[in-house]
Amino acid sequence: MTVTIYGIKACDTMKKARTWLDEHGVAYAFHDYKASGAVRADVERWVEALGWETVLNRAGTTFRKLPDADKAGIDARKAVELMLAQPSMIKRPMLDVDGKLLAGFKPDQYTAILA
């Protein structure tokens, strides 16, 4: 089983998710957007699988601080461009388990996908 978790090291939700994985003995690779950036192919795959509405974190301060023109008329293409320009707008964490994806951290969903 290949497990990759994507996010930002300092994010509190990321810390909870990584702690959960560690406590459950799950080996994983960690992709830090701050250190490595976001990869277009990954973001496009997430948007295709989960929908841009799920992947784009519209509740975060980075998105809320955008000019109204940038927030208007968002579709999948525009959402991908926004997230690539500012990866902190990507819902955290993104968990990829052998191609199965989860956005956000909920212990019961982690248990189900890793079972």
Short mmCIF file of N, CA and C in Angstrom, two decimals:
data_model
loop_
_atom_site.label_atom_id
_atom_site.label_comp_id
_atom_site.label_asym_id
_atom_site.label_seq_id
_atom_site.Cartn_x
_atom_site.Cartn_y
_atom_site.Cartn_z
N MET A 1 0.85 -1.17 0.00
CA MET A 1 0.00 0.00 0.00
C MET A 1 0.90 1.24 0.00
N THR A 2 0.59 2.17 -0.90
CA THR A 2 1.33 3.43 -0.98
C THR A 2 0.45 4.55 -0.45
N VAL A 3 0.95 5.27 0.55
CA VAL A 3 0.19 6.34 1.18
C VAL A 3 1.01 7.63 1.10
N THR A 4 0.38 8.67 0.57
CA THR A 4 1.01 9.99 0.53
C THR A 4 0.04 10.99 1.13
N ILE A 5 0.55 11.84 2.00
CA ILE A 5 -0.26 12.91 2.59
C ILE A 5 0.34 14.23 2.12
N TYR A 6 -0.54 15.11 1.66
CA TYR A 6 -0.13 16.39 1.10
C TYR A 6 -0.65 17.51 1.99
N GLY A 7 0.19 18.52 2.22
CA GLY A 7 -0.25 19.66 3.01
C GLY A 7 0.90 20.56 3.39
N ILE A 8 0.71 21.25 4.50
CA ILE A 8 1.68 22.21 5.01
C ILE A 8 2.06 21.77 6.42
N LYS A 9 3.34 21.67 6.67
CA LYS A 9 3.85 21.12 7.93
C LYS A 9 3.25 21.79 9.17
N ALA A 10 3.11 23.10 9.16
CA ALA A 10 2.67 23.84 10.35
C ALA A 10 1.16 23.83 10.58
N CYS A 11 0.39 23.30 9.67
CA CYS A 11 -1.07 23.29 9.78
C CYS A 11 -1.52 22.36 10.92
N ASP A 12 -2.40 22.85 11.78
CA ASP A 12 -2.89 22.05 12.91
C ASP A 12 -3.61 20.79 12.46
N THR A 13 -4.42 20.88 11.41
CA THR A 13 -5.13 19.69 10.92
C THR A 13 -4.14 18.68 10.36
N MET A 14 -3.10 19.17 9.71
CA MET A 14 -2.06 18.27 9.21
C MET A 14 -1.38 17.54 10.37
N LYS A 15 -1.10 18.28 11.43
CA LYS A 15 -0.46 17.66 12.60
C LYS A 15 -1.34 16.55 13.16
N LYS A 16 -2.64 16.78 13.24
CA LYS A 16 -3.56 15.76 13.75
C LYS A 16 -3.56 14.53 12.84
N ALA A 17 -3.60 14.77 11.53
CA ALA A 17 -3.63 13.65 10.58
C ALA A 17 -2.33 12.85 10.64
N ARG A 18 -1.20 13.53 10.67
CA ARG A 18 0.08 12.83 10.73
C ARG A 18 0.24 12.07 12.04
N THR A 19 -0.22 12.64 13.15
CA THR A 19 -0.19 11.95 14.44
C THR A 19 -1.04 10.69 14.37
N TRP A 20 -2.23 10.80 13.77
CA TRP A 20 -3.12 9.64 13.63
C TRP A 20 -2.42 8.55 12.83
N LEU A 21 -1.82 8.92 11.71
CA LEU A 21 -1.12 7.92 10.88
C LEU A 21 0.02 7.27 11.66
N ASP A 22 0.78 8.08 12.37
CA ASP A 22 1.90 7.55 13.17
C ASP A 22 1.39 6.59 14.25
N GLU A 23 0.35 6.99 14.96
CA GLU A 23 -0.20 6.16 16.04
C GLU A 23 -0.79 4.85 15.53
N HIS A 24 -1.22 4.83 14.28
CA HIS A 24 -1.79 3.62 13.70
C HIS A 24 -0.79 2.83 12.86
N GLY A 25 0.48 3.22 12.95
CA GLY A 25 1.54 2.48 12.28
C GLY A 25 1.48 2.53 10.76
N VAL A 26 0.93 3.59 10.21
CA VAL A 26 0.82 3.72 8.75
C VAL A 26 2.06 4.44 8.22
N ALA A 27 2.79 3.76 7.36
CA ALA A 27 3.95 4.39 6.70
C ALA A 27 3.43 5.27 5.58
N TYR A 28 3.98 6.47 5.47
CA TYR A 28 3.50 7.41 4.46
C TYR A 28 4.62 8.34 4.02
N ALA A 29 4.43 8.88 2.84
CA ALA A 29 5.30 9.96 2.35
C ALA A 29 4.55 11.26 2.59
N PHE A 30 5.29 12.31 2.95
CA PHE A 30 4.68 13.61 3.19
C PHE A 30 5.17 14.60 2.14
N HIS A 31 4.23 15.22 1.44
CA HIS A 31 4.56 16.25 0.45
C HIS A 31 4.15 17.59 1.03
N ASP A 32 5.14 18.42 1.31
CA ASP A 32 4.92 19.74 1.91
C ASP A 32 4.87 20.78 0.80
N TYR A 33 3.70 21.43 0.66
CA TYR A 33 3.55 22.46 -0.38
C TYR A 33 4.51 23.62 -0.20
N LYS A 34 4.81 23.97 1.04
CA LYS A 34 5.70 25.11 1.28
C LYS A 34 7.12 24.79 0.78
N ALA A 35 7.54 23.55 0.95
CA ALA A 35 8.89 23.17 0.55
C ALA A 35 8.97 22.75 -0.92
N SER A 36 7.94 22.07 -1.41
CA SER A 36 8.01 21.47 -2.74
C SER A 36 7.01 22.01 -3.74
N GLY A 37 6.07 22.85 -3.30
CA GLY A 37 5.05 23.36 -4.20
C GLY A 37 3.99 22.32 -4.50
N ALA A 38 2.99 22.74 -5.22
CA ALA A 38 1.91 21.83 -5.64
C ALA A 38 2.19 21.41 -7.08
N VAL A 39 1.89 20.17 -7.39
CA VAL A 39 2.13 19.61 -8.72
C VAL A 39 0.81 19.66 -9.50
N ARG A 40 0.86 20.28 -10.69
CA ARG A 40 -0.35 20.44 -11.50
C ARG A 40 -1.10 19.12 -11.70
N ALA A 41 -0.39 18.06 -12.05
CA ALA A 41 -1.04 16.78 -12.32
C ALA A 41 -1.79 16.28 -11.09
N ASP A 42 -1.22 16.48 -9.90
CA ASP A 42 -1.91 16.06 -8.66
C ASP A 42 -3.17 16.88 -8.45
N VAL A 43 -3.06 18.20 -8.53
CA VAL A 43 -4.21 19.06 -8.28
C VAL A 43 -5.31 18.79 -9.30
N GLU A 44 -4.96 18.61 -10.55
CA GLU A 44 -5.97 18.31 -11.57
C GLU A 44 -6.65 16.97 -11.30
N ARG A 45 -5.87 15.98 -10.87
CA ARG A 45 -6.44 14.66 -10.56
C ARG A 45 -7.40 14.75 -9.38
N TRP A 46 -7.02 15.53 -8.34
CA TRP A 46 -7.88 15.69 -7.18
C TRP A 46 -9.19 16.37 -7.56
N VAL A 47 -9.09 17.42 -8.37
CA VAL A 47 -10.29 18.15 -8.80
C VAL A 47 -11.19 17.25 -9.64
N GLU A 48 -10.58 16.45 -10.50
CA GLU A 48 -11.38 15.53 -11.33
C GLU A 48 -12.08 14.49 -10.47
N ALA A 49 -11.39 13.97 -9.47
CA ALA A 49 -11.94 12.89 -8.64
C ALA A 49 -12.93 13.40 -7.59
N LEU A 50 -12.63 14.54 -6.97
CA LEU A 50 -13.41 15.00 -5.83
C LEU A 50 -14.24 16.25 -6.11
N GLY A 51 -13.95 16.93 -7.20
CA GLY A 51 -14.62 18.19 -7.52
C GLY A 51 -13.88 19.37 -6.93
N TRP A 52 -13.81 20.47 -7.67
CA TRP A 52 -13.06 21.63 -7.20
C TRP A 52 -13.66 22.19 -5.93
N GLU A 53 -14.98 22.03 -5.75
CA GLU A 53 -15.65 22.55 -4.57
C GLU A 53 -15.13 21.91 -3.29
N THR A 54 -14.68 20.67 -3.38
CA THR A 54 -14.12 19.94 -2.24
C THR A 54 -12.65 20.28 -2.05
N VAL A 55 -11.91 20.38 -3.12
CA VAL A 55 -10.45 20.54 -3.05
C VAL A 55 -10.05 21.97 -2.71
N LEU A 56 -10.78 22.95 -3.20
CA LEU A 56 -10.47 24.36 -2.93
C LEU A 56 -11.00 24.74 -1.56
N ASN A 57 -10.09 25.17 -0.68
CA ASN A 57 -10.47 25.56 0.68
C ASN A 57 -10.93 27.02 0.67
N ARG A 58 -12.24 27.20 0.51
CA ARG A 58 -12.80 28.55 0.46
C ARG A 58 -13.00 29.16 1.83
N ALA A 59 -12.81 28.37 2.88
CA ALA A 59 -12.99 28.88 4.25
C ALA A 59 -11.70 29.48 4.81
N GLY A 60 -10.58 29.20 4.19
CA GLY A 60 -9.29 29.67 4.70
C GLY A 60 -9.05 31.14 4.42
N THR A 61 -8.14 31.71 5.18
CA THR A 61 -7.84 33.14 5.06
C THR A 61 -7.22 33.48 3.71
N THR A 62 -6.45 32.59 3.12
CA THR A 62 -5.83 32.88 1.82
C THR A 62 -6.90 33.14 0.77
N PHE A 63 -7.91 32.28 0.73
CA PHE A 63 -9.00 32.46 -0.23
C PHE A 63 -9.82 33.70 0.11
N ARG A 64 -10.14 33.88 1.36
CA ARG A 64 -10.98 35.02 1.76
C ARG A 64 -10.32 36.36 1.46
N LYS A 65 -8.99 36.39 1.45
CA LYS A 65 -8.28 37.64 1.17
C LYS A 65 -8.15 37.95 -0.32
N LEU A 66 -8.56 37.03 -1.18
CA LEU A 66 -8.48 37.26 -2.62
C LEU A 66 -9.40 38.42 -3.01
N PRO A 67 -9.03 39.15 -4.05
CA PRO A 67 -9.94 40.16 -4.58
C PRO A 67 -11.22 39.49 -5.08
N ASP A 68 -12.33 40.21 -5.00
CA ASP A 68 -13.61 39.66 -5.42
C ASP A 68 -13.57 39.14 -6.86
N ALA A 69 -12.82 39.81 -7.71
CA ALA A 69 -12.72 39.38 -9.11
C ALA A 69 -12.12 37.97 -9.22
N ASP A 70 -11.17 37.65 -8.35
CA ASP A 70 -10.56 36.31 -8.37
C ASP A 70 -11.52 35.25 -7.83
N LYS A 71 -12.42 35.65 -6.94
CA LYS A 71 -13.38 34.70 -6.37
C LYS A 71 -14.59 34.48 -7.27
N ALA A 72 -14.81 35.39 -8.21
CA ALA A 72 -15.99 35.33 -9.08
C ALA A 72 -15.78 34.32 -10.20
N GLY A 73 -16.85 33.64 -10.56
CA GLY A 73 -16.85 32.76 -11.72
C GLY A 73 -15.89 31.59 -11.63
N ILE A 74 -15.73 31.04 -10.45
CA ILE A 74 -14.80 29.92 -10.30
C ILE A 74 -15.39 28.67 -10.94
N ASP A 75 -14.56 28.03 -11.73
CA ASP A 75 -14.87 26.71 -12.28
C ASP A 75 -13.64 25.84 -12.01
N ALA A 76 -13.65 24.63 -12.51
CA ALA A 76 -12.55 23.70 -12.22
C ALA A 76 -11.21 24.27 -12.69
N ARG A 77 -11.16 24.83 -13.90
CA ARG A 77 -9.92 25.36 -14.44
C ARG A 77 -9.38 26.50 -13.58
N LYS A 78 -10.26 27.43 -13.23
CA LYS A 78 -9.84 28.58 -12.43
C LYS A 78 -9.42 28.14 -11.03
N ALA A 79 -10.13 27.18 -10.46
CA ALA A 79 -9.78 26.68 -9.13
C ALA A 79 -8.39 26.05 -9.14
N VAL A 80 -8.09 25.27 -10.16
CA VAL A 80 -6.76 24.66 -10.26
C VAL A 80 -5.69 25.74 -10.32
N GLU A 81 -5.90 26.77 -11.13
CA GLU A 81 -4.91 27.85 -11.26
C GLU A 81 -4.72 28.57 -9.92
N LEU A 82 -5.81 28.84 -9.21
CA LEU A 82 -5.71 29.49 -7.90
C LEU A 82 -4.89 28.64 -6.93
N MET A 83 -5.17 27.33 -6.90
CA MET A 83 -4.47 26.44 -5.97
C MET A 83 -3.00 26.28 -6.33
N LEU A 84 -2.69 26.27 -7.62
CA LEU A 84 -1.28 26.18 -8.02
C LEU A 84 -0.53 27.46 -7.66
N ALA A 85 -1.20 28.59 -7.80
CA ALA A 85 -0.56 29.87 -7.47
C ALA A 85 -0.35 30.01 -5.97
N GLN A 86 -1.31 29.51 -5.19
CA GLN A 86 -1.23 29.61 -3.73
C GLN A 86 -1.70 28.29 -3.12
N PRO A 87 -0.78 27.31 -2.98
CA PRO A 87 -1.14 25.98 -2.50
C PRO A 87 -1.82 25.96 -1.13
N SER A 88 -1.70 27.02 -0.35
CA SER A 88 -2.39 27.04 0.94
C SER A 88 -3.90 27.07 0.76
N MET A 89 -4.38 27.24 -0.47
CA MET A 89 -5.82 27.19 -0.75
C MET A 89 -6.31 25.77 -0.98
N ILE A 90 -5.41 24.80 -0.99
CA ILE A 90 -5.81 23.40 -1.16
C ILE A 90 -6.27 22.87 0.18
N LYS A 91 -7.41 22.20 0.18
CA LYS A 91 -7.93 21.57 1.40
C LYS A 91 -6.85 20.68 1.99
N ARG A 92 -6.70 20.76 3.31
CA ARG A 92 -5.66 19.96 3.97
C ARG A 92 -6.28 19.06 5.02
N PRO A 93 -5.64 17.92 5.15
CA PRO A 93 -4.68 17.30 4.23
C PRO A 93 -5.39 16.65 3.06
N MET A 94 -4.62 16.39 2.03
CA MET A 94 -5.07 15.52 0.95
C MET A 94 -4.36 14.19 1.20
N LEU A 95 -5.12 13.12 1.25
CA LEU A 95 -4.56 11.80 1.49
C LEU A 95 -4.80 10.94 0.26
N ASP A 96 -3.73 10.33 -0.23
CA ASP A 96 -3.80 9.45 -1.38
C ASP A 96 -3.34 8.06 -0.93
N VAL A 97 -4.26 7.11 -0.99
CA VAL A 97 -3.97 5.72 -0.62
C VAL A 97 -4.19 4.88 -1.87
N ASP A 98 -3.09 4.54 -2.54
CA ASP A 98 -3.17 3.75 -3.77
C ASP A 98 -4.16 4.33 -4.77
N GLY A 99 -4.19 5.67 -4.88
CA GLY A 99 -5.07 6.33 -5.84
C GLY A 99 -6.44 6.69 -5.30
N LYS A 100 -6.80 6.19 -4.12
CA LYS A 100 -8.06 6.59 -3.48
C LYS A 100 -7.77 7.85 -2.68
N LEU A 101 -8.65 8.84 -2.81
CA LEU A 101 -8.39 10.16 -2.24
C LEU A 101 -9.36 10.55 -1.14
N LEU A 102 -8.81 11.26 -0.17
CA LEU A 102 -9.62 11.90 0.88
C LEU A 102 -9.15 13.33 1.03
N ALA A 103 -10.09 14.24 1.19
CA ALA A 103 -9.77 15.65 1.45
C ALA A 103 -10.19 15.96 2.88
N GLY A 104 -9.28 16.53 3.67
CA GLY A 104 -9.57 16.84 5.06
C GLY A 104 -9.22 15.66 5.95
N PHE A 105 -9.40 15.86 7.25
CA PHE A 105 -9.07 14.80 8.20
C PHE A 105 -10.26 14.46 9.08
N LYS A 106 -10.72 13.22 8.95
CA LYS A 106 -11.74 12.66 9.83
C LYS A 106 -11.27 11.25 10.15
N PRO A 107 -11.00 10.97 11.43
CA PRO A 107 -10.44 9.66 11.80
C PRO A 107 -11.23 8.47 11.25
N ASP A 108 -12.57 8.55 11.25
CA ASP A 108 -13.36 7.41 10.76
C ASP A 108 -13.13 7.17 9.27
N GLN A 109 -12.93 8.24 8.51
CA GLN A 109 -12.65 8.07 7.08
C GLN A 109 -11.26 7.50 6.86
N TYR A 110 -10.29 7.91 7.69
CA TYR A 110 -8.95 7.35 7.59
C TYR A 110 -8.99 5.85 7.91
N THR A 111 -9.73 5.47 8.94
CA THR A 111 -9.86 4.06 9.29
C THR A 111 -10.44 3.27 8.12
N ALA A 112 -11.48 3.80 7.49
CA ALA A 112 -12.15 3.11 6.39
C ALA A 112 -11.23 2.96 5.17
N ILE A 113 -10.54 4.01 4.79
CA ILE A 113 -9.73 3.96 3.57
C ILE A 113 -8.46 3.13 3.77
N LEU A 114 -7.99 3.05 5.01
CA LEU A 114 -6.75 2.31 5.29
C LEU A 114 -7.00 0.88 5.74
N ALA A 115 -8.27 0.48 5.83
CA ALA A 115 -8.60 -0.88 6.28
C ALA A 115 -8.27 -1.90 5.22
#
